[in-house]
Amino acid sequence: MSHTETPSAQPTARPTAQPGTGSVVVFAGVAKRYGTHLALTAFDLTLQAGELVALLGPSGSGKTTALRVLAGLESTDDGRILINGDDVSGLPTSRRDMGMVFQSYSLFPHLSAGENVEFGLRMRRVPAAERRERAAAALALVGLDAHYGRFAHELSGGQQQRVALARALVTRPRVLLLDEPLSALDAKVRVQLRDEIRRIQTELGITTLFVTHDQDEALAVADRVAVMRDGRIEQVGTPEELYTRPATPFIADFVGLSNRLPGVVRHGFARVHGVVLPLLDPSHADGPVRVYVRQEDLTLVPAGQPGDASSNTSPAGTSLAGTSPAGTSLAGTVLLSSFLGSLRRTSVQLDQGGTVVVQHDVRDRHEPGAAVVVRFAGAPVPVEAAI
Amino acid sequence: MTAGIGTARGVAHAPGRLTRMLILGGVGLVFAVPILAMIEFTLRRGLVGGYDFQRWIELFQNGLTGEYAPILAALVNSVGLAVGTVAIVLVLLVPTMLLVHIRFPRLRRTLEILCILPISIPAIVLVVGLAPVFSVLARYVGSGVWTLAFAYGITVLPFAYRAIQSNLDGVDVRTLSEAARTLGAGWAGVLLRVLVPNLRRGILAGAFIAVAVVLGEFTIASLLSRVNLQTALVVVSKNDPYSAVILSLLALFVAFLLLLAIGRLGTERRRPARAFTPTPTTSTSGGDQS
Ligand SMILES: Nc1ncnc2c1ncn2[C@@H]1O[C@H](COP(=O)(O)OP(=O)(O)OP(=O)(O)O)[C@@H](O)[C@H]1O
Ligand SMILES: [Mg+2]
């Protein structure tokens, strides 16, 4: 892929960033090798001014590497990195003007929280009085103004990461980099701090790259999510786009919870046990495929209810794909139903073989062994050619 | 020297109290008997029998003058050597260790082996190897006593390395220096404002151990015909064994104080001490008195 080519999934960059509202960051065809292993290849991504982009992907997909390359902590083997149009590839980390929060606790143990926050200002030779004032303000921003004199070992994990966030923000960096800053925290603090990061980020309008392997986290806070796989970006889009229109089965599988069902593609439609579903990519070649159907795109109805249309009894040959109401549901037996607080997840053994998991309202209960009908909502599905 | 015992708490198969006392007592005895014997020796009243402090008083009243003047010169030599050796540790070893730790972690094993190696080489063997080197060295920089610091820099490597490494293991040096760099610190800033303050204890301990080793060193200096405190003491002991022993005791005492100070480094300080494991090498503090 050539470096001049603009990534297809990106909207055109806004021409100029307003001062104080973040910078435009462009990765253009960046490659990074560790020995023979390609940690990043043809990595293209643009962050608009003030935008929060989450970098999502499985372990080892190169998320941290992308972040470190932007921070200058790793060199690139190919490609360019632009901030507001300037190539920063040659700049050392200390001159790139980035704020970074690390996955592991990284407060300087010999300094108090306040002195930690002051560190970046000290490096920029800000006078002592102003330094103290700005550090206190930054700590107030993360709700820790009362902890100025505390040392790292006197703070909880969540508080340490807040101080680290204040330390990264106090210099008003051009870009904020977050490498799984919440992964060491427990679930409740995670959600709280994640929302707080989003609030502060919006307030300051700072361009932010947020690395995570937690899809909930990514979908919840990001303006856009970039899903990585094997050192390159598989899809970039808003959380809604990613969720409703996954570009590839990998994305469908990675974002949200999907059932994987055997099927056949013919004339732009997928057929699963006689149920006909529209394809996300109608140009997909005919043949046997794996079909990804989201758990919440299925509904459960007790067998024999009006309108359930025991379609499975109709011959699978009905060819009026999508238009026939008779091609939208399958009969099965409930295997197991689990209560998950705000929703319920039920697995169903299909009469025609295979199991599906259905996510539905907690108020609908289906006892194991009950005969049910699984109805397909008919949302376009991604498919993957079966070998 | 009892610092190690405290950590036994909570270990599954820690020896019982009695066993510990016995071991401690046994080891203590081995150290105490020669020292007590030395003290006893200096207090003897010649052929008359009985004990007094006469020799100590004399020595302290006259100071290191007259026949003891060489000892003063030797002491100055030794202190100078100690300073030089510490400088080598600080200027060469510390930055090398940090560089390897942060940038070339794969070389860590190699560096460790290299640094520990001198402990397995007897001083005599070392001298055999060093003699030709020093004869070449003498041609360029002279044969001043200070050149011994190069040899001592090597002999203290294992001790200094262990002391610094144990501190290094307890601090996430890599992340801290990366954090400092993203905050705008150059390499000097990272080193002086982040790494040195956090490795203070290890570096100080390494330096103190180096001083203790140098003050007690005899073999290399003697075989390379340089004068240091220990060789001078041996010379004095030929005429006046009593004063030589008194001075040896004083040297031991200074070394002991240094080691106590090292122990203190671990507990002092406003943040909880990360386990500073007293290195087994501290037993060399007395050096090789002959
Ligand atoms: N210093 C290194 N030396 C060699 N290989 C490395 C190095 N750092 C990373 N890699 C390799 O590069 C690939 C990408 O690593 P990276 O840390 O970017 O993954 P990640 O997406 O952040 O994963 P995780 O979610 O586990 O943090 C991995 O296969 C990893 O083994
Ligand atoms: Mg990572």
XYZ file of C-alpha atoms and ligand atoms in Angstrom:
709
model
C 0.000 0.000 0.000
C 1.441 3.371 -0.956
C 1.918 6.035 1.644
C 0.176 8.777 -0.198
C -3.061 6.882 -0.456
C -5.547 8.149 2.073
C -7.123 5.406 4.129
C -10.473 4.617 2.609
C -12.443 4.474 5.818
C -11.351 7.931 6.915
C -13.393 11.056 6.422
C -11.359 13.907 4.972
C -9.232 15.658 7.534
C -10.418 18.991 8.758
C -7.937 21.460 7.325
C -6.767 23.126 10.512
C -6.999 22.356 14.168
C -8.157 25.251 16.287
C -5.573 26.093 18.903
C -6.219 24.272 22.119
C -8.665 21.901 20.571
C -6.295 19.099 19.843
C -4.189 18.129 16.904
C -4.696 16.046 13.813
C -2.649 12.869 13.927
C -1.988 10.802 10.837
C -0.342 7.418 10.620
C 0.540 6.817 6.980
C 1.648 3.351 6.012
C 3.561 2.821 9.230
C 5.451 -0.447 9.594
C 7.303 -1.801 12.583
C 9.309 -5.005 12.712
C 10.627 -6.855 15.731
C 13.203 -9.152 14.230
C 11.218 -10.958 11.579
C 7.875 -10.358 13.254
C 5.744 -7.603 11.751
C 4.108 -5.839 14.671
C 2.657 -3.157 12.382
C 2.213 -3.301 8.618
C 0.738 -0.656 6.368
C -0.849 0.920 9.388
C -3.076 3.823 8.369
C -5.116 5.845 10.805
C -6.185 9.451 11.130
C -7.270 11.064 14.354
C -9.232 14.268 13.930
C -8.650 17.205 16.239
C -10.259 16.583 19.603
C -11.333 13.102 18.694
C -11.094 10.058 20.938
C -10.202 6.996 18.927
C -10.119 3.624 20.628
C -7.666 1.084 19.315
C -9.273 -2.282 19.856
C -7.932 -5.695 19.063
C -6.898 -9.054 20.415
C -3.702 -9.501 22.368
C -0.610 -9.198 20.212
C -2.378 -7.364 17.409
C -0.028 -4.394 17.708
C -2.063 -1.845 19.669
C 0.655 -0.980 22.141
C 3.193 -0.880 19.335
C 1.108 1.678 17.429
C 0.886 3.838 20.527
C 4.587 3.561 21.317
C 5.504 4.400 17.751
C 3.402 7.563 17.981
C 5.047 8.457 21.301
C 8.479 7.891 19.800
C 9.285 5.124 22.258
C 9.787 2.801 19.280
C 11.203 3.717 15.919
C 9.329 3.027 12.696
C 10.673 0.912 9.874
C 8.496 2.509 7.238
C 5.827 5.144 6.766
C 5.268 8.526 8.323
C 3.595 9.952 11.384
C 2.209 13.448 11.058
C 0.957 15.747 13.775
C -0.810 18.785 12.367
C 0.934 18.074 9.110
C 4.471 17.923 10.540
C 6.384 14.687 10.235
C 7.450 13.820 13.774
C 9.172 10.545 12.934
C 12.588 12.093 13.591
C 11.718 13.739 16.901
C 12.769 12.108 20.169
C 10.037 11.232 22.640
C 10.865 14.158 24.887
C 10.134 16.635 22.111
C 6.943 15.121 20.744
C 4.746 16.760 23.330
C 2.579 13.773 24.187
C 0.828 12.885 27.387
C 0.868 9.196 28.122
C -0.758 6.990 30.726
C 0.725 3.540 31.006
C -0.910 0.223 31.740
C 1.318 -0.409 34.740
C 1.519 2.091 37.544
C 4.122 4.578 36.500
C 4.152 7.324 39.123
C 7.637 8.267 40.246
C 7.847 6.644 43.671
C 10.215 9.228 45.109
C 7.877 12.128 44.377
C 4.519 13.058 45.851
C 1.416 13.102 43.676
C 1.743 16.849 43.238
C 5.446 16.646 42.394
C 4.667 13.906 39.905
C 2.187 16.169 38.171
C 4.695 19.015 38.274
C 7.383 16.909 36.601
C 6.445 17.736 33.017
C 6.188 21.429 33.858
C 9.581 21.327 35.556
C 11.039 19.848 32.375
C 9.526 22.782 30.515
C 11.083 25.201 33.006
C 7.798 26.597 34.220
C 8.356 28.833 37.288
C 7.699 27.147 40.637
C 4.632 29.118 41.638
C 2.865 28.582 38.332
C 3.909 24.945 38.366
C 2.302 24.358 41.700
C -0.833 26.134 40.702
C -1.241 24.204 37.465
C -0.470 20.891 39.156
C -3.102 21.571 41.770
C -5.603 22.434 39.050
C -4.809 19.248 37.154
C -5.260 17.197 40.306
C -8.570 18.940 40.906
C -9.609 17.960 37.399
C -9.261 14.300 38.324
C -10.811 14.866 41.741
C -7.658 14.451 43.792
C -6.894 18.003 44.904
C -6.721 16.806 48.493
C -3.962 14.327 47.702
C -1.218 16.676 46.586
C 1.289 15.488 49.163
C 0.565 11.766 48.996
C 3.080 9.307 47.639
C 2.198 6.596 45.156
C 2.195 3.906 47.821
C -0.347 5.909 49.771
C -2.808 5.946 46.858
C -5.139 3.257 45.551
C -4.622 1.865 42.063
C -7.454 3.978 40.685
C -6.072 7.092 42.354
C -2.607 6.383 40.984
C -3.989 6.195 37.466
C -5.882 9.445 38.052
C -2.672 11.142 39.123
C -0.968 9.669 36.065
C -3.764 11.148 33.948
C -3.337 14.546 35.607
C 0.420 14.294 35.041
C -0.142 13.541 31.363
C -2.635 16.390 30.922
C -1.022 19.181 32.890
C 1.384 20.133 30.095
C -1.516 20.467 27.657
C 0.046 17.955 25.263
C -0.897 17.774 21.609
C -2.049 14.181 21.953
C -3.111 12.039 24.888
C -2.079 8.395 24.733
C -3.714 5.836 26.966
C -2.416 2.277 26.964
C -5.004 0.170 28.740
C -4.919 2.550 31.693
C -7.802 0.776 33.376
C -6.811 -2.840 33.014
C -5.324 -3.125 36.498
C -8.456 -1.762 38.162
C -11.567 -3.551 39.347
C -14.760 -3.463 37.328
C -16.527 -0.679 39.160
C -13.579 1.730 39.277
C -12.931 0.933 35.637
C -16.327 2.095 34.480
C -16.162 5.171 36.703
C -12.708 6.212 35.561
C -13.449 5.428 31.939
C -16.406 7.815 31.984
C -14.283 10.367 33.755
C -11.564 10.112 31.127
C -14.199 10.718 28.494
C -15.590 13.724 30.366
C -12.167 15.318 30.814
C -11.152 14.530 27.252
C -14.279 16.202 25.885
C -13.823 19.136 28.228
C -10.237 19.746 27.108
C -10.881 18.800 23.498
C -7.625 16.866 23.372
C -6.972 14.359 20.612
C -6.777 10.974 22.281
C -5.705 7.485 21.314
C -7.089 4.955 23.767
C -5.744 1.420 23.549
C -7.877 -1.343 24.985
C -8.753 -4.947 24.394
C -12.099 -4.522 26.102
C -14.796 -3.929 23.495
C -17.281 -2.521 25.998
C -14.746 0.070 27.025
C -13.985 0.964 23.412
C -17.614 1.201 22.342
C -18.568 3.208 25.419
C -15.999 6.007 25.274
C -14.805 6.370 21.714
C -15.883 8.711 18.947
C -14.510 6.117 16.613
C -13.135 2.657 17.133
C -10.295 1.171 15.115
C -10.159 -2.598 15.261
C -6.718 -4.071 14.761
C -5.685 -7.499 13.641
C -2.176 -8.757 12.956
C -0.564 -5.347 12.839
C -3.063 -3.606 10.592
C -6.422 -1.942 10.933
C -9.327 -4.120 9.938
C -12.046 -1.490 10.243
C -12.474 2.027 11.567
C -15.855 3.478 12.353
C -18.187 4.836 14.957
C -19.219 2.298 17.571
C -22.640 2.049 15.885
C -21.143 1.429 12.457
C -18.842 -1.224 13.784
C -21.659 -2.904 15.571
C -24.300 -2.822 12.903
C -22.155 -3.009 9.814
C -19.054 -5.068 10.620
C -16.847 -5.123 7.554
C -15.581 -8.606 8.153
C -16.584 -11.687 10.104
C -13.565 -11.034 12.349
C -15.097 -7.734 13.408
C -18.520 -9.290 13.814
C -17.001 -11.926 16.004
C -14.850 -9.498 17.960
C -17.365 -6.709 18.506
C -20.483 -7.982 20.194
C -21.474 -11.608 20.607
C -22.327 -13.617 17.534
C -23.568 -17.102 16.732
C -21.590 -18.884 14.072
C -23.873 -20.978 11.888
C -23.189 -23.099 8.822
C -24.939 -21.836 5.692
C -24.815 -21.420 1.951
C -24.633 -18.236 -0.100
C -26.674 -18.076 -3.259
C -27.589 -15.048 -5.357
C -26.581 -12.551 -2.694
C -28.407 -14.168 0.189
C -27.307 -16.527 2.918
C -29.368 -19.555 3.742
C -29.163 -21.154 7.175
C -31.245 -24.263 7.601
C -33.738 -22.783 5.195
C -33.805 -19.352 6.788
C -32.813 -16.741 4.270
C -30.799 -13.758 5.437
C -29.568 -10.696 3.527
C -25.802 -10.327 3.248
C -23.811 -7.351 4.481
C -21.688 -7.821 1.416
C -24.172 -8.854 -1.320
C -21.359 -9.463 -3.770
C -20.057 -12.401 -1.768
C -19.314 -15.434 -3.927
C -21.746 -18.332 -3.848
C -20.815 -21.391 -1.832
C -20.742 -22.827 1.677
C -20.093 -20.230 4.384
C -20.120 -19.564 8.095
C -22.799 -17.040 8.954
C -22.463 -14.678 11.933
C -25.756 -13.824 13.612
C -25.818 -11.598 16.703
C -27.389 -12.964 19.827
C -29.704 -9.981 20.036
C -30.823 -10.354 16.407
C -32.653 -13.507 17.438
C -35.881 -13.757 19.383
C -37.463 -16.674 21.167
C -41.141 -17.605 21.004
C -42.679 -20.634 22.721
C -43.582 -23.223 20.085
C -47.225 -23.307 18.958
C -47.970 -19.625 19.608
C -49.855 -17.709 16.962
C -47.564 -16.111 14.467
C -44.635 -18.368 15.139
C -45.145 -19.907 11.704
C -43.532 -23.294 12.088
C -41.499 -22.453 9.081
C -39.058 -25.204 9.592
C -41.657 -27.640 8.393
C -41.838 -25.934 5.042
C -39.442 -27.357 2.498
C -36.111 -25.616 2.387
C -36.535 -25.066 -1.297
C -38.694 -21.950 -1.030
C -36.832 -19.663 -3.289
C -38.417 -16.281 -2.692
C -35.581 -15.255 -0.472
C -36.349 -12.596 2.116
C -39.818 -11.962 0.874
C -41.401 -15.087 2.210
C -42.440 -14.868 5.857
C -41.986 -18.599 5.920
C -38.188 -18.308 5.866
C -37.527 -16.522 9.148
C -37.560 -18.978 12.018
C -36.290 -22.342 13.223
C -37.636 -24.756 15.827
C -35.533 -25.964 18.722
C -35.342 -26.998 22.356
C -34.050 -24.873 25.231
C -30.798 -26.218 26.660
C -29.919 -23.665 29.264
C -30.907 -20.169 30.294
C -28.730 -17.837 32.327
C -29.787 -14.731 34.170
C -27.368 -11.843 33.632
C -29.028 -9.066 35.568
C -30.354 -6.770 32.907
C -30.803 -9.499 30.318
C -31.040 -13.232 29.878
C -29.086 -15.502 27.601
C -30.623 -18.770 26.443
C -28.994 -21.507 24.412
C -31.212 -23.474 22.107
C -30.556 -26.829 20.457
C -31.905 -26.486 16.897
C -33.950 -29.364 15.539
C -31.857 -29.224 12.397
C -28.589 -29.463 14.272
C -26.327 -26.983 16.010
C -26.988 -24.609 18.864
C -27.607 -20.880 19.012
C -27.467 -18.450 21.900
C -30.223 -15.874 22.102
C -30.105 -12.712 24.179
C -33.465 -11.462 25.338
C -35.485 -9.653 27.969
C -35.129 -10.966 31.525
C -38.885 -11.161 31.886
C -39.138 -13.894 29.250
C -38.262 -17.186 30.846
C -37.662 -20.385 28.955
C -37.203 -23.547 30.988
C -34.677 -26.104 29.785
C -36.394 -28.695 27.619
C -39.119 -26.329 26.424
C -39.882 -26.373 22.723
C -39.278 -22.941 21.211
C -39.052 -21.187 17.919
C -35.996 -19.016 17.167
C -36.906 -16.095 14.989
C -34.345 -14.186 12.942
C -34.675 -10.416 12.858
C -33.339 -10.423 9.336
C -30.494 -7.938 9.862
C -27.810 -8.159 7.191
C -25.188 -10.693 8.215
C -21.481 -11.029 7.543
C -20.310 -14.370 6.242
C -16.987 -16.096 5.888
C -16.273 -18.707 3.249
C -16.136 -22.124 4.873
C -13.218 -24.282 3.975
C 24.187 -8.966 59.947
C 20.914 -9.989 61.509
C 18.898 -8.307 58.798
C 18.332 -11.568 56.969
C 16.699 -13.159 59.969
C 13.815 -10.710 59.991
C 12.718 -11.818 56.557
C 12.340 -15.401 57.748
C 8.974 -14.422 59.206
C 6.181 -15.823 57.124
C 8.317 -18.282 55.213
C 6.700 -21.700 55.237
C 9.664 -23.733 56.388
C 11.516 -21.132 58.405
C 13.827 -22.701 60.967
C 12.634 -22.653 64.556
C 13.721 -20.015 67.022
C 16.287 -22.257 68.695
C 17.839 -23.309 65.400
C 18.117 -19.714 64.372
C 19.788 -18.729 67.614
C 22.242 -21.602 67.262
C 23.153 -20.696 63.699
C 23.450 -17.026 64.560
C 25.491 -17.839 67.647
C 27.826 -20.112 65.702
C 28.412 -17.609 62.951
C 28.758 -14.805 65.474
C 31.398 -16.788 67.330
C 33.450 -17.285 64.205
C 33.496 -13.528 63.704
C 33.825 -12.560 67.348
C 36.660 -14.805 68.495
C 39.431 -13.292 66.327
C 38.250 -9.782 67.045
C 38.040 -10.387 70.773
C 41.446 -12.029 70.663
C 42.827 -8.971 68.906
C 41.361 -6.692 71.540
C 42.722 -8.883 74.291
C 46.147 -8.806 72.640
C 46.293 -5.007 72.513
C 45.393 -4.732 76.192
C 48.193 -7.008 77.437
C 50.816 -5.462 79.678
C 53.843 -7.113 78.156
C 55.666 -9.584 80.320
C 54.310 -8.191 83.550
C 50.904 -9.703 82.884
C 47.510 -8.089 83.463
C 45.682 -5.591 81.243
C 45.517 -1.840 80.645
C 44.756 0.691 77.909
C 48.318 1.983 77.777
C 48.946 1.193 74.107
C 45.661 2.647 72.929
C 46.275 5.824 74.883
C 49.791 6.148 73.548
C 48.714 5.680 70.002
C 45.929 8.219 70.291
C 48.121 10.750 72.108
C 50.991 10.610 69.654
C 48.827 10.313 66.578
C 50.210 8.876 63.384
C 53.616 10.466 63.656
C 57.140 9.179 63.849
C 57.316 5.522 63.040
C 53.592 5.513 62.256
C 53.834 8.260 59.676
C 53.906 5.710 56.806
C 50.560 4.466 58.033
C 49.078 7.912 57.690
C 50.399 8.103 54.146
C 49.045 4.628 53.463
C 45.679 5.596 54.897
C 45.571 8.560 52.554
C 46.420 6.195 49.716
C 43.648 3.813 50.678
C 41.061 6.539 51.025
C 42.097 7.902 47.637
C 41.797 4.417 46.167
C 38.375 4.046 47.733
C 37.244 7.290 46.147
C 38.663 6.230 42.783
C 36.999 2.840 42.984
C 33.654 4.356 43.896
C 34.036 6.735 40.972
C 34.567 3.774 38.669
C 31.435 2.133 40.057
C 29.389 5.296 39.618
C 30.691 6.354 36.247
C 31.063 2.983 34.566
C 28.986 0.342 36.299
C 25.797 2.261 37.086
C 25.219 3.700 33.598
C 26.157 0.377 31.991
C 23.695 -1.494 34.149
C 20.942 1.011 33.426
C 21.609 0.935 29.722
C 21.543 -2.847 29.638
C 18.442 -2.967 31.796
C 16.476 -0.483 29.714
C 17.774 -0.788 26.180
C 19.456 -4.160 25.868
C 17.672 -6.475 28.286
C 18.979 -9.486 26.404
C 22.494 -8.686 27.562
C 21.532 -8.859 31.214
C 22.722 -12.421 31.741
C 26.019 -11.683 30.054
C 26.594 -8.594 32.147
C 25.721 -10.467 35.304
C 28.173 -13.263 34.573
C 30.837 -10.753 33.653
C 30.336 -8.787 36.845
C 30.168 -11.786 39.154
C 33.198 -13.442 37.571
C 35.899 -11.636 39.626
C 34.601 -13.247 42.805
C 35.596 -16.653 41.517
C 39.109 -15.545 40.610
C 41.629 -15.622 43.486
C 43.482 -12.375 43.989
C 46.778 -14.116 43.215
C 45.524 -15.216 39.827
C 44.188 -11.759 39.178
C 47.596 -10.290 39.944
C 49.336 -12.693 37.600
C 47.101 -11.387 34.852
C 47.292 -7.783 35.960
C 51.058 -7.537 36.386
C 51.858 -7.238 32.668
C 48.973 -4.838 32.197
C 50.263 -2.636 34.963
C 53.779 -2.706 33.590
C 52.432 -1.346 30.315
C 50.235 1.110 32.191
C 53.254 2.332 34.145
C 54.908 3.386 30.933
C 52.069 5.746 30.068
C 50.614 7.023 33.313
C 53.325 6.156 35.784
C 53.130 3.691 38.620
C 51.265 5.860 41.081
C 49.220 4.155 43.753
C 46.040 5.475 42.219
C 46.398 3.090 39.260
C 45.398 0.333 41.684
C 41.871 1.764 41.498
C 41.520 0.042 38.106
C 42.209 -3.325 39.688
C 39.936 -2.569 42.614
C 37.217 -1.467 40.244
C 37.234 -5.044 39.031
C 37.405 -6.724 42.414
C 34.431 -4.752 43.747
C 32.297 -5.439 40.655
C 30.469 -8.465 42.068
C 29.531 -6.698 45.282
C 28.522 -3.428 43.710
C 26.637 -5.258 40.963
C 24.561 -7.299 43.401
C 23.731 -4.272 45.526
C 22.583 -2.197 42.571
C 20.818 -5.050 40.821
C 18.684 -5.899 43.847
C 17.471 -2.302 43.875
C 16.973 -2.332 40.118
C 14.779 -5.431 40.354
C 12.416 -3.661 42.721
C 11.829 -0.607 40.522
C 10.084 -0.565 37.159
C 12.948 1.402 35.657
C 11.768 0.975 32.107
C 8.280 2.355 32.576
C 9.518 5.155 34.824
C 12.072 6.303 32.301
C 9.556 6.078 29.474
C 7.091 8.112 31.526
C 9.770 10.716 32.150
C 10.643 10.852 28.471
C 7.056 11.403 27.385
C 6.932 14.223 29.936
C 9.796 15.958 28.197
C 12.879 14.688 30.016
C 16.014 14.057 27.973
C 18.446 11.313 28.913
C 20.190 13.454 31.531
C 16.851 14.376 33.073
C 15.765 10.750 33.159
C 19.026 9.695 34.777
C 19.355 12.423 37.376
C 15.745 13.171 38.210
C 14.185 9.723 38.021
C 16.662 6.857 37.994
C 19.273 7.987 40.504
C 16.731 9.062 43.153
C 14.947 5.740 42.865
C 18.144 3.696 42.866
C 19.755 5.778 45.586
C 19.837 2.950 48.090
C 21.354 0.427 45.724
C 23.944 2.851 44.456
C 24.925 3.982 47.956
C 25.098 0.403 49.177
C 27.282 -0.526 46.224
C 29.552 2.438 46.913
C 29.874 1.657 50.624
C 30.651 -1.972 49.978
C 33.278 -0.848 47.487
C 34.839 1.367 50.163
C 34.818 -1.471 52.683
C 36.463 -3.851 50.228
C 39.132 -1.352 49.237
C 40.012 -0.460 52.834
C 40.542 -4.151 53.583
C 42.461 -5.085 50.448
C 45.964 -6.486 50.910
C 46.910 -9.104 48.354
C 46.790 -7.116 45.140
C 48.522 -4.082 46.601
C 51.214 -6.220 48.172
C 51.901 -8.287 45.074
C 51.963 -5.233 42.826
C 54.237 -3.508 45.380
C 51.922 -0.614 46.098
C 51.415 0.789 49.566
C 47.935 0.853 51.023
C 46.595 0.731 54.535
C 46.812 -3.026 54.867
C 50.333 -3.394 53.477
C 51.511 -0.580 55.733
C 49.957 -2.297 58.725
C 51.858 -5.439 57.899
C 55.084 -3.480 57.753
C 54.379 -1.850 61.113
C 53.415 -5.166 62.646
C 56.946 -6.406 62.038
C 58.283 -3.973 64.729
C 55.209 -3.148 66.692
C 52.545 -5.849 66.500
C 50.425 -4.153 69.132
C 49.906 -0.898 67.274
C 49.314 -2.783 64.033
C 46.516 -4.735 65.650
C 45.003 -1.605 67.172
C 44.998 0.050 63.764
C 43.505 -3.046 62.164
C 40.747 -2.955 64.736
C 40.078 0.671 63.913
C 39.931 -0.122 60.208
C 37.536 -2.952 60.921
C 35.416 -0.600 62.975
C 35.176 1.911 60.148
C 34.175 -0.838 57.722
C 31.607 -2.036 60.228
C 30.139 1.452 60.510
C 29.881 1.625 56.729
C 27.959 -1.634 56.616
C 25.672 -0.468 59.396
C 24.971 2.605 57.315
C 24.054 0.367 54.384
C 21.617 -1.515 56.575
C 20.115 1.825 57.583
C 19.557 2.839 53.985
C 16.976 0.115 53.635
C 14.820 1.212 56.546
C 15.158 4.984 56.601
C 13.276 7.039 53.981
C 9.668 8.096 53.881
C 8.459 5.371 51.587
C 8.312 1.737 52.651
C 11.566 0.017 51.969
C 11.428 -2.278 49.013
C 13.199 -5.395 50.107
C 16.854 -4.560 50.018
C 18.400 -7.966 50.308
C 21.623 -7.673 52.223
C 24.076 -9.369 49.955
C 26.001 -12.307 51.289
C 29.103 -10.474 50.193
C 29.009 -8.217 53.238
C 31.079 -10.792 55.099
C 34.125 -9.658 53.187
C 34.031 -6.385 55.039
C 37.084 -7.180 57.079
C 39.075 -7.706 53.957
C 42.037 -10.004 53.980
C 44.089 -9.064 56.961
C 47.191 -11.119 57.084
N 10.105 -5.431 22.294
C 9.594 -6.394 21.511
N 10.402 -7.310 20.952
C 9.909 -8.267 20.147
N 8.615 -8.412 19.835
C 7.747 -7.537 20.384
C 8.189 -6.482 21.240
N 7.108 -5.761 21.617
C 6.049 -6.342 21.034
N 6.418 -7.403 20.279
C 5.548 -8.239 19.468
O 4.769 -7.404 18.632
C 3.430 -7.833 18.564
C 2.511 -6.717 18.960
O 2.715 -6.406 20.309
P 1.859 -5.318 21.081
O 2.445 -5.166 22.428
O 1.734 -4.124 20.245
O 0.449 -6.047 21.195
P -0.887 -5.512 21.880
O -1.904 -5.417 20.819
O -0.612 -4.301 22.664
O -1.256 -6.710 22.834
P -1.835 -6.700 24.328
O -3.297 -6.510 24.216
O -1.493 -8.059 24.822
O -1.141 -5.615 25.065
C 3.332 -9.043 19.477
O 3.322 -10.195 18.672
C 4.567 -8.990 20.319
O 5.020 -10.295 20.587
Mg -0.544 -3.837 24.805
